[in-house]
PDB file of C-alpha atoms in Angstrom:
ATOM      1  CA  MET A 145      70.185 -30.927 -53.935  1.00  0.00           C
ATOM      2  CA  THR A 146      69.538 -28.510 -51.095  1.00  0.00           C
ATOM      3  CA  VAL A 147      69.657 -29.653 -47.466  1.00  0.00           C
ATOM      4  CA  ILE A 148      67.113 -27.971 -45.127  1.00  0.00           C
ATOM      5  CA  ASP A 149      67.989 -27.547 -41.467  1.00  0.00           C
ATOM      6  CA  PRO A 150      64.967 -28.884 -39.448  1.00  0.00           C
ATOM      7  CA  ALA A 151      65.562 -26.227 -36.767  1.00  0.00           C
ATOM      8  CA  ALA A 152      64.893 -23.526 -39.363  1.00  0.00           C
ATOM      9  CA  ILE A 153      61.263 -24.607 -39.929  1.00  0.00           C
ATOM     10  CA  GLU A 154      60.276 -25.458 -36.307  1.00  0.00           C
ATOM     11  CA  PRO A 155      58.356 -22.758 -34.431  1.00  0.00           C
ATOM     12  CA  ARG A 156      60.294 -20.863 -31.823  1.00  0.00           C
ATOM     13  CA  LEU A 157      59.052 -19.262 -28.622  1.00  0.00           C
ATOM     14  CA  PRO A 158      59.772 -15.534 -28.398  1.00  0.00           C
ATOM     15  CA  GLY A 159      62.862 -14.715 -26.341  1.00  0.00           C
ATOM     16  CA  THR A 160      64.411 -18.157 -26.764  1.00  0.00           C
ATOM     17  CA  GLN A 161      67.451 -19.058 -28.739  1.00  0.00           C
ATOM     18  CA  ASP A 162      68.158 -22.261 -30.554  1.00  0.00           C
ATOM     19  CA  LYS A 163      70.938 -24.288 -28.943  1.00  0.00           C
ATOM     20  CA  ALA A 164      72.511 -26.980 -31.006  1.00  0.00           C
ATOM     21  CA  ALA A 165      74.292 -29.759 -29.248  1.00  0.00           C
ATOM     22  CA  GLU A 166      75.880 -32.861 -30.515  1.00  0.00           C
ATOM     23  CA  VAL A 167      75.359 -36.036 -28.575  1.00  0.00           C
ATOM     24  CA  ALA A 168      77.578 -39.043 -28.863  1.00  0.00           C
ATOM     25  CA  ILE A 169      76.132 -42.501 -29.343  1.00  0.00           C
ATOM     26  CA  GLY A 170      75.207 -44.106 -26.043  1.00  0.00           C
ATOM     27  CA  GLU A 171      75.100 -40.748 -24.249  1.00  0.00           C
ATOM     28  CA  SER A 172      71.734 -39.421 -22.971  1.00  0.00           C
ATOM     29  CA  VAL A 173      70.699 -35.795 -22.713  1.00  0.00           C
ATOM     30  CA  THR A 174      67.596 -34.301 -21.085  1.00  0.00           C
ATOM     31  CA  LEU A 175      66.079 -31.380 -22.953  1.00  0.00           C
ATOM     32  CA  PRO A 176      63.664 -29.036 -21.135  1.00  0.00           C
ATOM     33  CA  LEU A 177      60.501 -28.273 -23.134  1.00  0.00           C
ATOM     34  CA  ILE A 178      58.799 -24.947 -22.591  1.00  0.00           C
ATOM     35  CA  ALA A 179      55.140 -24.093 -23.277  1.00  0.00           C
ATOM     36  CA  GLU A 180      53.229 -20.846 -22.674  1.00  0.00           C
ATOM     37  CA  THR A 181      49.721 -20.748 -21.128  1.00  0.00           C
ATOM     38  CA  ALA A 182      47.154 -17.941 -21.058  1.00  0.00           C
ATOM     39  CA  ARG A 183      45.035 -16.897 -18.071  1.00  0.00           C
ATOM     40  CA  ILE A 184      42.042 -14.517 -17.936  1.00  0.00           C
ATOM     41  CA  ASP A 185      41.236 -12.602 -14.733  1.00  0.00           C
ATOM     42  CA  LYS A 186      38.155 -10.493 -13.988  1.00  0.00           C
ATOM     43  CA  ARG A 187      37.839  -7.545 -11.611  1.00  0.00           C
ATOM     44  CA  ALA A 188      34.963  -5.243 -10.716  1.00  0.00           C
ATOM     45  CA  VAL A 189      35.232  -1.708 -12.024  1.00  0.00           C
ATOM     46  CA  GLU A 190      32.887   0.950 -10.667  1.00  0.00           C
ATOM     47  CA  THR A 191      31.408   2.950 -13.536  1.00  0.00           C
ATOM     48  CA  GLY A 192      29.101   5.047 -11.386  1.00  0.00           C
ATOM     49  CA  ARG A 193      26.449   4.870  -8.676  1.00  0.00           C
ATOM     50  CA  VAL A 194      22.709   5.354  -8.373  1.00  0.00           C
ATOM     51  CA  ARG A 195      21.327   7.385  -5.473  1.00  0.00           C
ATOM     52  CA  VAL A 196      17.617   7.037  -4.543  1.00  0.00           C
ATOM     53  CA  SER A 197      15.965   9.357  -2.050  1.00  0.00           C
ATOM     54  CA  THR A 198      12.345  10.151  -1.209  1.00  0.00           C
ATOM     55  CA  ARG A 199      10.665  13.507  -0.976  1.00  0.00           C
ATOM     56  CA  THR A 200       7.380  14.028   0.857  1.00  0.00           C
ATOM     57  CA  GLU A 201       5.030  16.803  -0.105  1.00  0.00           C
ATOM     58  CA  ALA A 202       1.931  17.910   1.801  1.00  0.00           C
ATOM     59  CA  VAL A 203      -1.281  18.666  -0.083  1.00  0.00           C
ATOM     60  CA  ASP A 204      -4.068  20.524   1.731  1.00  0.00           C
ATOM     61  CA  GLN A 205      -7.549  19.389   0.771  1.00  0.00           C
ATOM     62  CA  VAL A 206     -11.034  20.085   2.080  1.00  0.00           C
ATOM     63  CA  LEU A 207     -13.173  16.989   2.518  1.00  0.00           C
ATOM     64  CA  ARG A 208     -16.927  17.500   2.147  1.00  0.00           C
ATOM     65  CA  GLU A 209     -19.533  15.148   3.511  1.00  0.00           C
ATOM     66  CA  THR A 210     -23.153  15.329   4.611  1.00  0.00           C
ATOM     67  CA  LEU A 211     -23.708  14.183   8.177  1.00  0.00           C
ATOM     68  CA  ARG A 212     -27.084  12.677   8.988  1.00  0.00           C
ATOM     69  CA  SER A 213     -28.720  12.842  12.388  1.00  0.00           C
ATOM     70  CA  ASP A 214     -32.007  11.540  13.754  1.00  0.00           C
ATOM     71  CA  MET A 215     -34.230  13.642  16.005  1.00  0.00           C
ATOM     72  CA  VAL A 216     -37.128  12.339  18.018  1.00  0.00           C
ATOM     73  CA  GLY A 217     -40.193  14.431  18.899  1.00  0.00           C
ATOM     74  CA  VAL A 218     -42.485  13.267  21.688  1.00  0.00           C
ATOM     75  CA  THR A 219     -46.109  14.381  21.860  1.00  0.00           C
ATOM     76  CA  ARG A 220     -48.466  13.433  24.689  1.00  0.00           C
ATOM     77  CA  VAL A 221     -52.043  12.894  23.501  1.00  0.00           C
ATOM     78  CA  PRO A 222     -54.631  12.745  26.345  1.00  0.00           C
ATOM     79  CA  ILE A 223     -57.270  10.003  25.841  1.00  0.00           C
ATOM     80  CA  ASN A 224     -58.976   9.418  29.265  1.00  0.00           C
ATOM     81  CA  ARG A 225     -61.193   6.607  27.996  1.00  0.00           C
ATOM     82  CA  THR A 226     -62.284   3.779  30.243  1.00  0.00           C
ATOM     83  CA  LEU A 227     -61.921   0.375  28.614  1.00  0.00           C
ATOM     84  CA  ALA A 228     -65.030  -1.778  28.483  1.00  0.00           C
ATOM     85  CA  GLU A 229     -65.229  -4.966  30.527  1.00  0.00           C
ATOM     86  CA  GLY A 230     -63.177  -7.690  28.722  1.00  0.00           C
ATOM     87  CA  GLU A 231     -61.766  -5.198  26.152  1.00  0.00           C
ATOM     88  CA  THR A 232     -58.182  -6.031  25.163  1.00  0.00           C
ATOM     89  CA  PRO A 233     -55.722  -3.353  26.306  1.00  0.00           C
ATOM     90  CA  PRO A 234     -54.018  -1.535  23.401  1.00  0.00           C
ATOM     91  CA  VAL A 235     -50.431  -2.532  22.500  1.00  0.00           C
ATOM     92  CA  VAL A 236     -47.509  -0.569  21.116  1.00  0.00           C
ATOM     93  CA  ARG A 237     -48.124   0.083  17.407  1.00  0.00           C
ATOM     94  CA  GLU A 238     -46.896   2.165  14.507  1.00  0.00           C
ATOM     95  CA  GLU A 239     -49.124   4.374  12.317  1.00  0.00           C
ATOM     96  CA  ASN A 240     -47.796   6.553   9.448  1.00  0.00           C
ATOM     97  CA  GLY A 241     -44.208   6.461  10.741  1.00  0.00           C
ATOM     98  CA  VAL A 242     -45.276   7.324  14.307  1.00  0.00           C
ATOM     99  CA  THR A 243     -44.751   4.832  17.128  1.00  0.00           C
ATOM    100  CA  ILE A 244     -47.682   4.916  19.563  1.00  0.00           C
ATOM    101  CA  ILE A 245     -47.113   3.685  23.127  1.00  0.00           C
ATOM    102  CA  PRO A 246     -50.313   3.337  25.190  1.00  0.00           C
ATOM    103  CA  ILE A 247     -50.115   4.375  28.880  1.00  0.00           C
ATOM    104  CA  LEU A 248     -52.559   2.466  31.099  1.00  0.00           C
ATOM    105  CA  GLU A 249     -53.630   3.098  34.678  1.00  0.00           C
ATOM    106  CA  GLU A 250     -55.675   1.029  37.026  1.00  0.00           C
ATOM    107  CA  ILE A 251     -58.035   2.968  39.230  1.00  0.00           C
ATOM    108  CA  LEU A 252     -59.971   1.652  42.173  1.00  0.00           C
ATOM    109  CA  VAL A 253     -63.670   2.136  41.990  1.00  0.00           C
ATOM    110  CA  VAL A 254     -66.256  -0.042  43.486  1.00  0.00           C
ATOM    111  CA  GLU A 255     -65.309  -2.021  40.531  1.00  0.00           C
ATOM    112  CA  LYS A 256     -61.959  -2.137  38.852  1.00  0.00           C
ATOM    113  CA  ARG A 257     -61.782  -0.595  35.359  1.00  0.00           C
ATOM    114  CA  LEU A 258     -58.995  -0.070  32.920  1.00  0.00           C
ATOM    115  CA  VAL A 259     -58.706   3.580  31.792  1.00  0.00           C
ATOM    116  CA  LEU A 260     -56.616   4.654  28.849  1.00  0.00           C
ATOM    117  CA  ARG A 261     -55.091   7.879  30.173  1.00  0.00           C
ATOM    118  CA  GLU A 262     -52.953   8.932  27.257  1.00  0.00           C
ATOM    119  CA  GLU A 263     -50.900   7.842  24.289  1.00  0.00           C
ATOM    120  CA  VAL A 264     -47.352   8.895  23.673  1.00  0.00           C
ATOM    121  CA  HIS A 265     -46.687   9.487  19.981  1.00  0.00           C
ATOM    122  CA  VAL A 266     -43.007   9.251  18.945  1.00  0.00           C
ATOM    123  CA  ARG A 267     -42.169  10.689  15.514  1.00  0.00           C
ATOM    124  CA  GLN A 268     -38.709  10.185  14.008  1.00  0.00           C
ATOM    125  CA  THR A 269     -37.342  12.717  11.534  1.00  0.00           C
ATOM    126  CA  THR A 270     -34.009  12.786   9.709  1.00  0.00           C
ATOM    127  CA  GLY A 271     -32.026  15.943   9.020  1.00  0.00           C
ATOM    128  CA  GLY A 272     -28.788  16.598   7.207  1.00  0.00           C
ATOM    129  CA  GLU A 273     -25.921  18.993   7.671  1.00  0.00           C
ATOM    130  CA  ASP A 274     -23.130  19.611   5.173  1.00  0.00           C
ATOM    131  CA  VAL A 275     -19.709  19.877   6.807  1.00  0.00           C
ATOM    132  CA  GLU A 276     -16.243  20.723   5.482  1.00  0.00           C
ATOM    133  CA  MET A 277     -13.086  19.593   7.240  1.00  0.00           C
ATOM    134  CA  PRO A 278      -9.599  20.638   6.103  1.00  0.00           C
ATOM    135  CA  VAL A 279      -7.066  17.795   6.097  1.00  0.00           C
ATOM    136  CA  THR A 280      -3.408  17.476   5.072  1.00  0.00           C
ATOM    137  CA  LEU A 281      -2.475  14.520   2.874  1.00  0.00           C
ATOM    138  CA  ARG A 282       1.154  13.475   2.309  1.00  0.00           C
ATOM    139  CA  ARG A 283       2.567  11.913  -0.865  1.00  0.00           C
ATOM    140  CA  GLN A 284       6.110  10.647  -1.467  1.00  0.00           C
ATOM    141  CA  HIS A 285       8.083  10.777  -4.733  1.00  0.00           C
ATOM    142  CA  ALA A 286      11.332   8.913  -5.479  1.00  0.00           C
ATOM    143  CA  VAL A 287      14.241  11.045  -6.703  1.00  0.00           C
ATOM    144  CA  ILE A 288      16.804   8.929  -8.592  1.00  0.00           C
ATOM    145  CA  GLU A 289      20.226  10.324  -9.474  1.00  0.00           C
ATOM    146  CA  ARG A 290      23.140   8.720 -11.310  1.00  0.00           C
ATOM    147  CA  VAL A 291      26.548   9.608  -9.846  1.00  0.00           C
ATOM    148  CA  SER A 292      29.547   9.061 -12.159  1.00  0.00           C
ATOM    149  CA  PRO A 293      32.945   7.986 -10.808  1.00  0.00           C
ATOM    150  CA  GLU A 294      34.087  11.590 -11.272  1.00  0.00           C
ATOM    151  CA  GLY A 295      31.285  12.768  -8.941  1.00  0.00           C
ATOM    152  CA  HIS A 296      28.951  14.244 -11.580  1.00  0.00           C
ATOM    153  CA  VAL A 297      25.268  13.878 -10.626  1.00  0.00           C
ATOM    154  CA  THR A 298      22.582  13.319 -13.265  1.00  0.00           C
ATOM    155  CA  ALA A 299      18.886  13.085 -12.300  1.00  0.00           C
ATOM    156  CA  LEU A 300      17.022  10.185 -13.939  1.00  0.00           C
ATOM    157  CA  ASN A 301      13.348  10.056 -14.823  1.00  0.00           C
ATOM    158  CA  LEU A 302      12.092   6.694 -13.498  1.00  0.00           C
ATOM    159  CA  ALA A 303       9.385   6.512 -16.192  1.00  0.00           C
ATOM    160  CA  GLU A 304      12.026   6.738 -18.910  1.00  0.00           C
ATOM    161  CA  THR A 305      14.581   4.473 -17.163  1.00  0.00           C
ATOM    162  CA  PRO A 306      12.852   1.369 -15.774  1.00  0.00           C
ATOM    163  CA  GLU A 307      16.166  -0.487 -15.385  1.00  0.00           C
ATOM    164  CA  ILE A 308      19.496   1.010 -14.415  1.00  0.00           C
ATOM    165  CA  GLU A 309      22.743  -0.658 -15.504  1.00  0.00           C
ATOM    166  CA  ARG A 310      25.107  -1.469 -12.671  1.00  0.00           C
TER     167      ARG A 310
END
């Protein structure tokens, strides 16, 4: 029959030695027990940077537009007609796009009569004029560059790289 030493099959911690001690009956001994623990730490490591700058460019353009203007022509039309007794005096009216403003005058005769001296005809016309005005328009573009920890700069196309890893 073979006797197996229990210390030979128990696991050992690296760097420790087995110590055998004999203890007499009635004597007490305190044995320290050792256990290892593991710990995980995290730290930030810079793998590169992203640099964003803007560039403004000026674009010259010519704006074209037609300007409208209104002109008024005034024509005096002599009438010199005496209104009949009880006739209603003419009022401002419009005929064929022409505004007609009657001008009345009272004259003293043995009797008082209303005489239509003239009419003022106001005609409105519209003209147009094409104009060109040079203007400068500005537009900005974003320039995005990736800078590695070694200082190497690589330009990125924003359309191809919607998200940048940090």
